mmCIF file of C-alpha atoms in Angstrom:
data_model
loop_
_atom_site.group_PDB
_atom_site.id
_atom_site.type_symbol
_atom_site.label_atom_id
_atom_site.label_comp_id
_atom_site.label_asym_id
_atom_site.label_seq_id
_atom_site.Cartn_x
_atom_site.Cartn_y
_atom_site.Cartn_z
ATOM 1 C CA UNK A 1 10.037 -10.367 43.274
ATOM 2 C CA UNK A 2 9.989 -11.633 39.866
ATOM 3 C CA UNK A 3 10.710 -8.903 37.238
ATOM 4 C CA UNK A 4 8.744 -8.755 34.451
ATOM 5 C CA UNK A 5 10.265 -8.140 30.939
ATOM 6 C CA UNK A 6 7.901 -7.388 28.145
ATOM 7 C CA UNK A 7 8.573 -8.870 25.090
ATOM 8 C CA UNK A 8 8.869 -5.748 22.729
ATOM 9 C CA UNK A 9 11.111 -4.126 24.933
ATOM 10 C CA UNK A 10 14.433 -7.459 23.776
ATOM 11 C CA UNK A 11 13.842 -6.409 19.911
ATOM 12 C CA UNK A 12 15.586 -10.146 19.440
ATOM 13 C CA UNK A 13 17.907 -10.050 21.880
ATOM 14 C CA UNK A 14 18.250 -13.769 23.506
ATOM 15 C CA UNK A 15 17.491 -12.323 26.734
ATOM 16 C CA UNK A 16 16.999 -15.315 29.223
ATOM 17 C CA UNK A 17 21.078 -16.254 27.908
ATOM 18 C CA UNK A 18 22.820 -12.458 28.822
ATOM 19 C CA UNK A 19 20.736 -13.113 32.530
ATOM 20 C CA UNK A 20 22.827 -16.345 32.421
ATOM 21 C CA UNK A 21 25.806 -15.071 31.092
ATOM 22 C CA UNK A 22 25.517 -12.292 33.841
ATOM 23 C CA UNK A 23 24.179 -14.922 36.613
ATOM 24 C CA UNK A 24 27.549 -17.098 35.931
ATOM 25 C CA UNK A 25 29.967 -13.827 35.741
ATOM 26 C CA UNK A 26 28.614 -12.981 38.744
ATOM 27 C CA UNK A 27 29.044 -16.895 40.398
ATOM 28 C CA UNK A 28 32.405 -16.456 39.479
ATOM 29 C CA UNK A 29 33.514 -13.366 40.981
ATOM 30 C CA UNK A 30 32.413 -14.261 44.608
ATOM 31 C CA UNK A 31 35.454 -15.728 44.964
ATOM 32 C CA UNK A 32 37.796 -13.491 43.167
ATOM 33 C CA UNK A 33 38.073 -9.903 44.897
ATOM 34 C CA UNK A 34 38.462 -8.170 41.653
ATOM 35 C CA UNK A 35 35.099 -5.595 40.993
ATOM 36 C CA UNK A 36 31.311 -6.877 40.345
ATOM 37 C CA UNK A 37 31.038 -7.658 36.890
ATOM 38 C CA UNK A 38 28.411 -5.319 35.409
ATOM 39 C CA UNK A 39 25.912 -5.654 32.882
ATOM 40 C CA UNK A 40 22.824 -3.534 31.636
ATOM 41 C CA UNK A 41 20.168 -2.597 34.117
ATOM 42 C CA UNK A 42 17.563 -4.811 32.485
ATOM 43 C CA UNK A 43 19.137 -7.588 33.096
ATOM 44 C CA UNK A 44 21.135 -7.211 36.230
ATOM 45 C CA UNK A 45 17.712 -6.417 37.800
ATOM 46 C CA UNK A 46 16.661 -9.867 36.262
ATOM 47 C CA UNK A 47 19.596 -11.924 38.969
ATOM 48 C CA UNK A 48 18.513 -12.076 41.982
ATOM 49 C CA UNK A 49 21.494 -12.215 45.070
ATOM 50 C CA UNK A 50 20.611 -15.168 47.581
ATOM 51 C CA UNK A 51 22.376 -14.782 50.862
ATOM 52 C CA UNK A 52 23.568 -18.292 51.817
ATOM 53 C CA UNK A 53 24.899 -18.975 55.873
ATOM 54 C CA UNK A 54 28.016 -19.908 56.150
ATOM 55 C CA UNK A 55 29.247 -19.411 52.451
ATOM 56 C CA UNK A 56 28.973 -17.312 49.295
ATOM 57 C CA UNK A 57 26.198 -15.591 48.503
ATOM 58 C CA UNK A 58 24.187 -17.417 45.564
ATOM 59 C CA UNK A 59 22.417 -16.110 42.356
ATOM 60 C CA UNK A 60 19.325 -16.918 40.701
ATOM 61 C CA UNK A 61 17.886 -15.490 37.698
ATOM 62 C CA UNK A 62 14.126 -14.323 38.629
ATOM 63 C CA UNK A 63 12.035 -12.996 35.465
ATOM 64 C CA UNK A 64 9.226 -13.575 33.601
ATOM 65 C CA UNK A 65 9.223 -13.029 30.035
ATOM 66 C CA UNK A 66 5.388 -11.012 29.226
ATOM 67 C CA UNK A 67 4.334 -11.540 25.703
ATOM 68 C CA UNK A 68 2.954 -8.128 24.895
ATOM 69 C CA UNK A 69 2.450 -8.463 20.881
ATOM 70 C CA UNK A 70 -0.753 -6.606 19.941
ATOM 71 C CA UNK A 71 -3.069 -8.901 19.262
ATOM 72 C CA UNK A 72 -4.725 -8.347 15.421
ATOM 73 C CA UNK A 73 -8.229 -8.655 15.284
ATOM 74 C CA UNK A 74 -9.000 -9.164 11.675
ATOM 75 C CA UNK A 75 -11.992 -7.103 10.654
ATOM 76 C CA UNK A 76 -15.935 -8.007 10.320
ATOM 77 C CA UNK A 77 -17.592 -8.409 7.318
ATOM 78 C CA UNK A 78 -18.930 -5.095 7.599
ATOM 79 C CA UNK A 79 -16.349 -3.689 8.795
ATOM 80 C CA UNK A 80 -14.370 -4.281 5.251
ATOM 81 C CA UNK A 81 -17.828 -3.449 3.808
ATOM 82 C CA UNK A 82 -18.254 0.061 5.586
ATOM 83 C CA UNK A 83 -14.218 1.092 4.575
ATOM 84 C CA UNK A 84 -15.314 0.094 0.820
ATOM 85 C CA UNK A 85 -18.143 2.266 0.675
ATOM 86 C CA UNK A 86 -16.053 5.139 2.318
ATOM 87 C CA UNK A 87 -13.335 5.170 -0.082
ATOM 88 C CA UNK A 88 -16.681 5.086 -2.859
ATOM 89 C CA UNK A 89 -17.809 8.167 -1.084
ATOM 90 C CA UNK A 90 -14.310 9.828 -0.817
ATOM 91 C CA UNK A 91 -13.657 9.033 -4.415
ATOM 92 C CA UNK A 92 -17.250 10.649 -5.079
ATOM 93 C CA UNK A 93 -16.483 13.816 -3.585
ATOM 94 C CA UNK A 94 -13.307 14.332 -5.384
ATOM 95 C CA UNK A 95 -15.245 13.720 -8.577
ATOM 96 C CA UNK A 96 -18.086 15.761 -7.833
ATOM 97 C CA UNK A 97 -15.685 19.006 -6.927
ATOM 98 C CA UNK A 98 -13.712 18.753 -9.924
ATOM 99 C CA UNK A 99 -16.843 19.396 -11.923
ATOM 100 C CA UNK A 100 -17.776 22.540 -9.377
ATOM 101 C CA UNK A 101 -16.425 23.288 -5.977
ATOM 102 C CA UNK A 102 -19.093 24.004 -3.757
ATOM 103 C CA UNK A 103 -19.257 27.433 -3.297
ATOM 104 C CA UNK A 104 -18.636 27.922 -6.708
ATOM 105 C CA UNK A 105 -22.155 25.620 -7.139
ATOM 106 C CA UNK A 106 -23.732 27.472 -4.493
ATOM 107 C CA UNK A 107 -22.559 30.736 -6.440
ATOM 108 C CA UNK A 108 -24.455 29.327 -9.454
ATOM 109 C CA UNK A 109 -27.775 27.520 -7.889
ATOM 110 C CA UNK A 110 -27.958 31.412 -6.338
ATOM 111 C CA UNK A 111 -27.229 32.654 -10.362
ATOM 112 C CA UNK A 112 -29.768 30.340 -11.798
ATOM 113 C CA UNK A 113 -32.467 30.488 -9.126
ATOM 114 C CA UNK A 114 -32.842 34.234 -9.435
ATOM 115 C CA UNK A 115 -32.331 33.574 -13.844
ATOM 116 C CA UNK A 116 -35.121 30.880 -13.634
ATOM 117 C CA UNK A 117 -37.393 33.201 -11.814
ATOM 118 C CA UNK A 118 -37.530 35.619 -14.052
ATOM 119 C CA UNK A 119 -40.145 35.611 -17.121
ATOM 120 C CA UNK A 120 -38.700 34.281 -20.796
ATOM 121 C CA UNK A 121 -38.402 38.166 -22.175
ATOM 122 C CA UNK A 122 -37.013 39.234 -19.511
ATOM 123 C CA UNK A 123 -33.951 37.156 -19.475
ATOM 124 C CA UNK A 124 -30.679 38.492 -20.276
ATOM 125 C CA UNK A 125 -27.528 36.330 -21.571
ATOM 126 C CA UNK A 126 -26.064 36.160 -18.427
ATOM 127 C CA UNK A 127 -29.226 34.850 -17.180
ATOM 128 C CA UNK A 128 -29.281 32.289 -19.821
ATOM 129 C CA UNK A 129 -25.451 31.564 -19.312
ATOM 130 C CA UNK A 130 -26.288 30.901 -16.093
ATOM 131 C CA UNK A 131 -29.048 28.365 -16.602
ATOM 132 C CA UNK A 132 -27.454 26.871 -19.272
ATOM 133 C CA UNK A 133 -24.078 26.604 -16.840
ATOM 134 C CA UNK A 134 -26.415 24.985 -14.207
ATOM 135 C CA UNK A 135 -27.643 22.414 -16.685
ATOM 136 C CA UNK A 136 -24.910 20.579 -17.561
ATOM 137 C CA UNK A 137 -23.064 20.504 -13.509
ATOM 138 C CA UNK A 138 -26.644 19.303 -12.836
ATOM 139 C CA UNK A 139 -26.166 16.414 -15.172
ATOM 140 C CA UNK A 140 -22.553 16.081 -14.525
ATOM 141 C CA UNK A 141 -22.816 15.894 -10.955
ATOM 142 C CA UNK A 142 -26.012 13.294 -11.190
ATOM 143 C CA UNK A 143 -23.394 10.913 -13.643
ATOM 144 C CA UNK A 144 -21.290 10.808 -10.825
ATOM 145 C CA UNK A 145 -24.177 10.127 -8.338
ATOM 146 C CA UNK A 146 -25.893 7.220 -10.473
ATOM 147 C CA UNK A 147 -22.317 5.825 -10.765
ATOM 148 C CA UNK A 148 -21.421 5.953 -6.836
ATOM 149 C CA UNK A 149 -25.141 4.974 -5.833
ATOM 150 C CA UNK A 150 -24.727 1.733 -8.741
ATOM 151 C CA UNK A 151 -21.061 1.112 -6.884
ATOM 152 C CA UNK A 152 -22.651 0.947 -3.632
ATOM 153 C CA UNK A 153 -25.473 -1.047 -4.840
ATOM 154 C CA UNK A 154 -22.884 -3.679 -5.916
ATOM 155 C CA UNK A 155 -20.940 -3.402 -3.070
ATOM 156 C CA UNK A 156 -23.610 -3.944 -0.125
ATOM 157 C CA UNK A 157 -24.873 -7.620 -3.113
ATOM 158 C CA UNK A 158 -20.726 -8.709 -2.838
ATOM 159 C CA UNK A 159 -20.119 -12.020 -1.030
ATOM 160 C CA UNK A 160 -17.140 -11.330 1.988
ATOM 161 C CA UNK A 161 -14.301 -12.912 0.211
ATOM 162 C CA UNK A 162 -14.397 -10.598 -2.752
ATOM 163 C CA UNK A 163 -14.997 -7.219 -0.560
ATOM 164 C CA UNK A 164 -10.981 -6.621 -0.136
ATOM 165 C CA UNK A 165 -10.509 -7.586 -3.915
ATOM 166 C CA UNK A 166 -12.887 -4.993 -5.284
ATOM 167 C CA UNK A 167 -11.715 -2.240 -7.328
ATOM 168 C CA UNK A 168 -14.720 0.640 -8.916
ATOM 169 C CA UNK A 169 -14.604 2.276 -11.808
ATOM 170 C CA UNK A 170 -13.165 5.527 -12.090
ATOM 171 C CA UNK A 171 -15.859 8.215 -12.170
ATOM 172 C CA UNK A 172 -16.778 10.227 -14.865
ATOM 173 C CA UNK A 173 -15.289 13.530 -15.114
#
């Protein structure tokens, strides 16, 4: 049975030459009476002994190199576009969290909603501060959202050959 050797196993070794060298050593050994030559198991397995009636056995190379090099499929334009938009959304999330983390934003939203529901004459300084801070955070996050939406709209219109080199502007802080 023919030995199948994967190209990835060879690591740049001239396998055919190594097998032929071992085969020649086995052929030369037939008449010496010395210990049989040895080789790496993979090389030795690629040489098959063929018994011959009335004469010395023959040795033949019996292997096939299988190319197992991975096939690299280039990404489709849609995959490139999706990856670019994913990078954009990740950068948008980082910019938004830099303004105020999600947990702190929830607390501020609750405080601002509670303050907004109070009549003006009953609002405390803390209520006014919560409303002002909420407005500031909302303005900054809205600027980030608008920036991301503008870039995403531009990405959607880019020709494929410009997608791989497209770089978006940094987010406002």
